[in-house]
Amino acid sequence: MIGNNGLRRRTLLAAAAGVAAAPFAAGPAFAAAPKVYLDPGHGGTDPGAVANGLQEKTLTLNIALQTRDILKANWAVDVRMSRTSDITRSLAYRTDDANAWGAAIFVSIHINAGGGNGFESYRYPGVGATTQRLQSTVHSNVLSQMRTIASVTDRGKKESNLHVLRESNMPAVLTENLFIDTLANANLLKRADFITATARGHARGIAAFLGL
Ligand SMILES: [Zn+2]
């Protein structure tokens, strides 16, 4: 699955390079696509939260990979990910990589734990209107897509001093997509259609924020 995606991406990149290399092609129609950084939480030696036969690192990667694929299939965006497989990435790597790449937005995907119920999102405390709009757009789109599958509680748009929100140089949002240790939530996270709806919500929210 990942290998096939890699081949497809290389083919698309080659095609894009051919277009960009055409003489006198530079102009508004060839403006650079917005750079979207997707950060699947945890990975490798860090499984994140574990319960009900699920691991957070596997769920976040699945959601992020599908978010990338939906974005690239529907809009002209450049997507980079902190990881595309089950490998260990430090928090510093994730924000350093996004900052060095010059990402336009940073979207970190997590699964909650601690016995609650539902969906919530986070921004860094005290951020301006642009980041608040990113959070609102992603939050509402994820919720509405999740709700095409099942009833999901809205826990709200919250603030937290988290590394990936604090150290990223661009508007950043972190989503907590249900609770792995609450059985009703875990049963949704086990469903392929719910994971795809969650990814579609992230993709639609990102596209809407970027005005695509
Ligand atoms: Zn997490």
PDB file of C-alpha atoms and ligand atoms in Angstrom:
ATOM      1  CA  MET A   1       0.000   0.000   0.000  1.00  0.00           C
ATOM      2  CA  ILE A   2       2.678   2.486   0.971  1.00  0.00           C
ATOM      3  CA  GLY A   3       4.906   1.268  -1.854  1.00  0.00           C
ATOM      4  CA  ASN A   4       2.159   1.814  -4.394  1.00  0.00           C
ATOM      5  CA  ASN A   5       1.547   5.290  -3.068  1.00  0.00           C
ATOM      6  CA  GLY A   6       5.249   6.012  -3.411  1.00  0.00           C
ATOM      7  CA  LEU A   7       5.237   4.975  -7.062  1.00  0.00           C
ATOM      8  CA  ARG A   8       2.159   7.052  -7.745  1.00  0.00           C
ATOM      9  CA  ARG A   9       3.661  10.088  -6.082  1.00  0.00           C
ATOM     10  CA  ARG A  10       6.883   9.789  -8.069  1.00  0.00           C
ATOM     11  CA  THR A  11       4.871   9.553 -11.289  1.00  0.00           C
ATOM     12  CA  LEU A  12       2.892  12.651 -10.386  1.00  0.00           C
ATOM     13  CA  LEU A  13       6.043  14.529  -9.432  1.00  0.00           C
ATOM     14  CA  ALA A  14       7.653  13.638 -12.750  1.00  0.00           C
ATOM     15  CA  ALA A  15       4.565  14.843 -14.599  1.00  0.00           C
ATOM     16  CA  ALA A  16       4.537  18.063 -12.620  1.00  0.00           C
ATOM     17  CA  ALA A  17       8.230  18.622 -13.322  1.00  0.00           C
ATOM     18  CA  GLY A  18       7.556  18.232 -17.055  1.00  0.00           C
ATOM     19  CA  VAL A  19       4.893  20.916 -16.963  1.00  0.00           C
ATOM     20  CA  ALA A  20       7.000  23.277 -14.885  1.00  0.00           C
ATOM     21  CA  ALA A  21       9.941  22.865 -17.290  1.00  0.00           C
ATOM     22  CA  ALA A  22       7.928  24.082 -20.294  1.00  0.00           C
ATOM     23  CA  PRO A  23       9.331  27.395 -21.625  1.00  0.00           C
ATOM     24  CA  PHE A  24       7.577  30.615 -20.586  1.00  0.00           C
ATOM     25  CA  ALA A  25       5.296  28.581 -18.364  1.00  0.00           C
ATOM     26  CA  ALA A  26       5.891  30.643 -15.247  1.00  0.00           C
ATOM     27  CA  GLY A  27       2.859  32.666 -14.251  1.00  0.00           C
ATOM     28  CA  PRO A  28      -0.120  32.706 -11.960  1.00  0.00           C
ATOM     29  CA  ALA A  29      -1.378  29.358 -13.257  1.00  0.00           C
ATOM     30  CA  PHE A  30       1.880  27.801 -12.054  1.00  0.00           C
ATOM     31  CA  ALA A  31       2.032  29.418  -8.646  1.00  0.00           C
ATOM     32  CA  ALA A  32       3.436  27.069  -6.045  1.00  0.00           C
ATOM     33  CA  ALA A  33       0.863  24.808  -4.411  1.00  0.00           C
ATOM     34  CA  PRO A  34       0.330  25.464  -0.701  1.00  0.00           C
ATOM     35  CA  LYS A  35       2.545  23.363   1.552  1.00  0.00           C
ATOM     36  CA  VAL A  36       0.593  21.207   3.993  1.00  0.00           C
ATOM     37  CA  TYR A  37       2.494  19.429   6.778  1.00  0.00           C
ATOM     38  CA  LEU A  38       0.746  16.381   8.265  1.00  0.00           C
ATOM     39  CA  ASP A  39       2.032  14.966  11.548  1.00  0.00           C
ATOM     40  CA  PRO A  40       0.775  11.503  12.519  1.00  0.00           C
ATOM     41  CA  GLY A  41       1.330  11.352  16.280  1.00  0.00           C
ATOM     42  CA  HIS A  42       3.807   8.882  17.856  1.00  0.00           C
ATOM     43  CA  GLY A  43       5.321   5.942  15.903  1.00  0.00           C
ATOM     44  CA  GLY A  44       8.106   3.389  16.164  1.00  0.00           C
ATOM     45  CA  THR A  45       9.146   2.809  19.775  1.00  0.00           C
ATOM     46  CA  ASP A  46       6.390   5.203  20.950  1.00  0.00           C
ATOM     47  CA  PRO A  47       2.975   3.591  20.429  1.00  0.00           C
ATOM     48  CA  GLY A  48       1.089   6.443  22.066  1.00  0.00           C
ATOM     49  CA  ALA A  49      -2.051   5.339  23.867  1.00  0.00           C
ATOM     50  CA  VAL A  50      -2.892   1.634  23.753  1.00  0.00           C
ATOM     51  CA  ALA A  51      -6.252   0.069  24.631  1.00  0.00           C
ATOM     52  CA  ASN A  52      -9.026  -2.168  23.320  1.00  0.00           C
ATOM     53  CA  GLY A  53      -6.613  -3.901  20.942  1.00  0.00           C
ATOM     54  CA  LEU A  54      -5.706  -0.585  19.264  1.00  0.00           C
ATOM     55  CA  GLN A  55      -2.495   1.452  19.148  1.00  0.00           C
ATOM     56  CA  GLU A  56      -2.618   5.229  18.713  1.00  0.00           C
ATOM     57  CA  LYS A  57       0.430   5.277  16.393  1.00  0.00           C
ATOM     58  CA  THR A  58      -1.283   2.961  13.874  1.00  0.00           C
ATOM     59  CA  LEU A  59      -4.531   4.926  13.838  1.00  0.00           C
ATOM     60  CA  THR A  60      -2.838   8.315  13.446  1.00  0.00           C
ATOM     61  CA  LEU A  61      -0.725   7.045  10.541  1.00  0.00           C
ATOM     62  CA  ASN A  62      -3.742   5.546   8.812  1.00  0.00           C
ATOM     63  CA  ILE A  63      -5.741   8.788   9.157  1.00  0.00           C
ATOM     64  CA  ALA A  64      -2.802  10.940   8.014  1.00  0.00           C
ATOM     65  CA  LEU A  65      -1.980   8.794   4.966  1.00  0.00           C
ATOM     66  CA  GLN A  66      -5.613   8.882   3.861  1.00  0.00           C
ATOM     67  CA  THR A  67      -5.774  12.640   4.502  1.00  0.00           C
ATOM     68  CA  ARG A  68      -2.724  13.087   2.247  1.00  0.00           C
ATOM     69  CA  ASP A  69      -4.212  10.922  -0.488  1.00  0.00           C
ATOM     70  CA  ILE A  70      -7.589  12.703  -0.406  1.00  0.00           C
ATOM     71  CA  LEU A  71      -5.882  16.104  -0.489  1.00  0.00           C
ATOM     72  CA  LYS A  72      -3.661  15.196  -3.442  1.00  0.00           C
ATOM     73  CA  ALA A  73      -6.506  13.551  -5.359  1.00  0.00           C
ATOM     74  CA  ASN A  74      -8.739  16.622  -5.121  1.00  0.00           C
ATOM     75  CA  TRP A  75      -6.626  19.771  -4.864  1.00  0.00           C
ATOM     76  CA  ALA A  76      -3.275  21.193  -5.965  1.00  0.00           C
ATOM     77  CA  VAL A  77      -1.389  20.893  -2.685  1.00  0.00           C
ATOM     78  CA  ASP A  78       2.116  19.922  -1.682  1.00  0.00           C
ATOM     79  CA  VAL A  79       1.978  17.492   1.257  1.00  0.00           C
ATOM     80  CA  ARG A  80       4.846  16.497   3.512  1.00  0.00           C
ATOM     81  CA  MET A  81       4.535  14.139   6.485  1.00  0.00           C
ATOM     82  CA  SER A  82       6.635  13.720   9.622  1.00  0.00           C
ATOM     83  CA  ARG A  83       6.460   9.979   8.949  1.00  0.00           C
ATOM     84  CA  THR A  84       4.808   7.710   6.372  1.00  0.00           C
ATOM     85  CA  SER A  85       5.569   4.439   8.166  1.00  0.00           C
ATOM     86  CA  ASP A  86       5.938   3.062  11.693  1.00  0.00           C
ATOM     87  CA  ILE A  87       9.141   4.866  12.650  1.00  0.00           C
ATOM     88  CA  THR A  88      10.247   6.882  15.677  1.00  0.00           C
ATOM     89  CA  ARG A  89      10.257  10.680  15.296  1.00  0.00           C
ATOM     90  CA  SER A  90      11.114  13.104  18.096  1.00  0.00           C
ATOM     91  CA  LEU A  91       8.873  16.093  18.680  1.00  0.00           C
ATOM     92  CA  ALA A  92      11.809  18.358  17.761  1.00  0.00           C
ATOM     93  CA  TYR A  93      12.249  16.512  14.444  1.00  0.00           C
ATOM     94  CA  ARG A  94       8.618  17.100  13.561  1.00  0.00           C
ATOM     95  CA  THR A  95       8.643  20.866  14.049  1.00  0.00           C
ATOM     96  CA  ASP A  96      12.202  21.344  12.737  1.00  0.00           C
ATOM     97  CA  ASP A  97      11.239  19.471   9.564  1.00  0.00           C
ATOM     98  CA  ALA A  98       8.070  21.511   9.021  1.00  0.00           C
ATOM     99  CA  ASN A  99       9.878  24.792   9.704  1.00  0.00           C
ATOM    100  CA  ALA A 100      12.786  23.949   7.366  1.00  0.00           C
ATOM    101  CA  TRP A 101      10.372  22.930   4.604  1.00  0.00           C
ATOM    102  CA  GLY A 102       8.450  26.178   4.950  1.00  0.00           C
ATOM    103  CA  ALA A 103       5.054  24.616   5.555  1.00  0.00           C
ATOM    104  CA  ALA A 104       2.015  26.884   5.281  1.00  0.00           C
ATOM    105  CA  ILE A 105       0.141  24.937   7.958  1.00  0.00           C
ATOM    106  CA  PHE A 106       0.908  22.164  10.460  1.00  0.00           C
ATOM    107  CA  VAL A 107      -1.757  19.557  11.276  1.00  0.00           C
ATOM    108  CA  SER A 108      -0.997  17.015  14.008  1.00  0.00           C
ATOM    109  CA  ILE A 109      -3.262  13.971  14.317  1.00  0.00           C
ATOM    110  CA  HIS A 110      -3.722  12.105  17.609  1.00  0.00           C
ATOM    111  CA  ILE A 111      -6.101   9.763  19.428  1.00  0.00           C
ATOM    112  CA  ASN A 112      -7.179  10.682  22.954  1.00  0.00           C
ATOM    113  CA  ALA A 113      -6.993   8.624  26.161  1.00  0.00           C
ATOM    114  CA  GLY A 114      -8.096   9.034  29.741  1.00  0.00           C
ATOM    115  CA  GLY A 115     -11.658   7.794  29.705  1.00  0.00           C
ATOM    116  CA  GLY A 116     -13.465  10.640  27.938  1.00  0.00           C
ATOM    117  CA  ASN A 117     -15.748  10.589  24.944  1.00  0.00           C
ATOM    118  CA  GLY A 118     -15.681  12.432  21.619  1.00  0.00           C
ATOM    119  CA  PHE A 119     -13.590  14.794  19.495  1.00  0.00           C
ATOM    120  CA  GLU A 120     -11.573  17.865  20.459  1.00  0.00           C
ATOM    121  CA  SER A 121      -8.865  20.042  18.908  1.00  0.00           C
ATOM    122  CA  TYR A 122      -6.050  22.231  20.202  1.00  0.00           C
ATOM    123  CA  ARG A 123      -4.310  25.463  19.276  1.00  0.00           C
ATOM    124  CA  TYR A 124      -1.444  27.209  21.078  1.00  0.00           C
ATOM    125  CA  PRO A 125      -2.700  29.645  23.776  1.00  0.00           C
ATOM    126  CA  GLY A 126      -3.029  33.260  22.656  1.00  0.00           C
ATOM    127  CA  VAL A 127      -2.580  32.690  18.919  1.00  0.00           C
ATOM    128  CA  GLY A 128      -4.123  35.088  16.406  1.00  0.00           C
ATOM    129  CA  ALA A 129      -7.149  34.951  14.171  1.00  0.00           C
ATOM    130  CA  THR A 130      -5.489  32.944  11.384  1.00  0.00           C
ATOM    131  CA  THR A 131      -4.657  29.979  13.609  1.00  0.00           C
ATOM    132  CA  GLN A 132      -8.075  30.211  15.255  1.00  0.00           C
ATOM    133  CA  ARG A 133      -9.630  30.013  11.788  1.00  0.00           C
ATOM    134  CA  LEU A 134      -7.493  26.955  10.920  1.00  0.00           C
ATOM    135  CA  GLN A 135      -8.633  25.245  14.113  1.00  0.00           C
ATOM    136  CA  SER A 136     -12.296  26.147  13.529  1.00  0.00           C
ATOM    137  CA  THR A 137     -12.263  24.987   9.920  1.00  0.00           C
ATOM    138  CA  VAL A 138     -10.552  21.672  10.627  1.00  0.00           C
ATOM    139  CA  HIS A 139     -12.598  21.096  13.789  1.00  0.00           C
ATOM    140  CA  SER A 140     -16.003  21.607  12.147  1.00  0.00           C
ATOM    141  CA  ASN A 141     -15.138  19.578   9.048  1.00  0.00           C
ATOM    142  CA  VAL A 142     -13.778  16.610  11.035  1.00  0.00           C
ATOM    143  CA  LEU A 143     -16.843  16.582  13.270  1.00  0.00           C
ATOM    144  CA  SER A 144     -19.292  16.797  10.381  1.00  0.00           C
ATOM    145  CA  GLN A 145     -17.573  13.972   8.492  1.00  0.00           C
ATOM    146  CA  MET A 146     -17.383  11.768  11.617  1.00  0.00           C
ATOM    147  CA  ARG A 147     -21.093  12.397  12.101  1.00  0.00           C
ATOM    148  CA  THR A 148     -21.867  10.919   8.675  1.00  0.00           C
ATOM    149  CA  ILE A 149     -20.931   7.610  10.337  1.00  0.00           C
ATOM    150  CA  ALA A 150     -22.074   7.931  13.944  1.00  0.00           C
ATOM    151  CA  SER A 151     -23.059  10.317  16.721  1.00  0.00           C
ATOM    152  CA  VAL A 152     -19.875  12.007  18.028  1.00  0.00           C
ATOM    153  CA  THR A 153     -19.600  14.343  21.026  1.00  0.00           C
ATOM    154  CA  ASP A 154     -18.032  17.765  20.402  1.00  0.00           C
ATOM    155  CA  ARG A 155     -15.610  18.382  23.305  1.00  0.00           C
ATOM    156  CA  GLY A 156     -14.724  21.782  21.900  1.00  0.00           C
ATOM    157  CA  LYS A 157     -11.900  23.897  20.495  1.00  0.00           C
ATOM    158  CA  LYS A 158      -9.230  24.095  23.186  1.00  0.00           C
ATOM    159  CA  GLU A 159      -5.823  25.638  23.883  1.00  0.00           C
ATOM    160  CA  SER A 160      -2.698  23.859  25.125  1.00  0.00           C
ATOM    161  CA  ASN A 161       1.020  24.552  25.382  1.00  0.00           C
ATOM    162  CA  LEU A 162       2.062  21.511  23.305  1.00  0.00           C
ATOM    163  CA  HIS A 163       5.475  21.238  21.645  1.00  0.00           C
ATOM    164  CA  VAL A 164       4.200  20.860  18.076  1.00  0.00           C
ATOM    165  CA  LEU A 165       1.897  23.868  18.485  1.00  0.00           C
ATOM    166  CA  ARG A 166       4.500  26.021  20.236  1.00  0.00           C
ATOM    167  CA  GLU A 167       7.586  25.272  18.120  1.00  0.00           C
ATOM    168  CA  SER A 168       5.974  25.283  14.663  1.00  0.00           C
ATOM    169  CA  ASN A 169       6.445  28.605  12.832  1.00  0.00           C
ATOM    170  CA  MET A 170       3.129  28.409  10.968  1.00  0.00           C
ATOM    171  CA  PRO A 171      -0.549  28.126  11.956  1.00  0.00           C
ATOM    172  CA  ALA A 172      -0.892  24.772  13.690  1.00  0.00           C
ATOM    173  CA  VAL A 173      -3.723  22.600  14.974  1.00  0.00           C
ATOM    174  CA  LEU A 174      -3.736  19.272  16.806  1.00  0.00           C
ATOM    175  CA  THR A 175      -6.750  16.963  16.649  1.00  0.00           C
ATOM    176  CA  GLU A 176      -7.689  14.332  19.264  1.00  0.00           C
ATOM    177  CA  ASN A 177      -9.876  11.884  17.378  1.00  0.00           C
ATOM    178  CA  LEU A 178     -11.951  10.056  20.014  1.00  0.00           C
ATOM    179  CA  PHE A 179     -10.750   8.042  23.029  1.00  0.00           C
ATOM    180  CA  ILE A 180      -8.921   4.778  22.468  1.00  0.00           C
ATOM    181  CA  ASP A 181      -9.766   3.604  26.006  1.00  0.00           C
ATOM    182  CA  THR A 182     -13.520   4.237  25.793  1.00  0.00           C
ATOM    183  CA  LEU A 183     -15.135   1.160  24.278  1.00  0.00           C
ATOM    184  CA  ALA A 184     -17.803   2.939  22.194  1.00  0.00           C
ATOM    185  CA  ASN A 185     -15.118   5.265  20.745  1.00  0.00           C
ATOM    186  CA  ALA A 186     -12.698   2.372  20.156  1.00  0.00           C
ATOM    187  CA  ASN A 187     -15.386   0.474  18.272  1.00  0.00           C
ATOM    188  CA  LEU A 188     -15.695   3.427  15.877  1.00  0.00           C
ATOM    189  CA  LEU A 189     -11.901   3.658  15.519  1.00  0.00           C
ATOM    190  CA  LYS A 190     -11.912  -0.006  14.444  1.00  0.00           C
ATOM    191  CA  ARG A 191     -14.174   0.810  11.489  1.00  0.00           C
ATOM    192  CA  ALA A 192     -12.533   1.539   8.125  1.00  0.00           C
ATOM    193  CA  ASP A 193     -15.398   3.827   7.112  1.00  0.00           C
ATOM    194  CA  PHE A 194     -14.960   5.920  10.273  1.00  0.00           C
ATOM    195  CA  ILE A 195     -11.201   6.288   9.712  1.00  0.00           C
ATOM    196  CA  THR A 196     -11.814   7.358   6.114  1.00  0.00           C
ATOM    197  CA  ALA A 197     -14.486   9.853   7.195  1.00  0.00           C
ATOM    198  CA  THR A 198     -12.045  11.271   9.761  1.00  0.00           C
ATOM    199  CA  ALA A 199      -9.410  11.662   7.056  1.00  0.00           C
ATOM    200  CA  ARG A 200     -11.931  13.254   4.692  1.00  0.00           C
ATOM    201  CA  GLY A 201     -12.817  15.752   7.411  1.00  0.00           C
ATOM    202  CA  HIS A 202      -9.169  16.728   7.868  1.00  0.00           C
ATOM    203  CA  ALA A 203      -8.685  17.074   4.103  1.00  0.00           C
ATOM    204  CA  ARG A 204     -11.824  19.161   3.619  1.00  0.00           C
ATOM    205  CA  GLY A 205     -10.972  21.391   6.556  1.00  0.00           C
ATOM    206  CA  ILE A 206      -7.453  21.995   5.261  1.00  0.00           C
ATOM    207  CA  ALA A 207      -8.723  22.730   1.735  1.00  0.00           C
ATOM    208  CA  ALA A 208     -11.356  25.114   3.070  1.00  0.00           C
ATOM    209  CA  PHE A 209      -8.813  26.979   5.206  1.00  0.00           C
ATOM    210  CA  LEU A 210      -6.501  27.343   2.216  1.00  0.00           C
ATOM    211  CA  GLY A 211      -9.356  28.522  -0.001  1.00  0.00           C
ATOM    212  CA  LEU A 212      -8.892  25.670  -2.474  1.00  0.00           C
TER     213      LEU A 212
HETATM  214 ZN    ZN B   1      -1.027  11.312  21.023  1.00  0.00          ZN
END
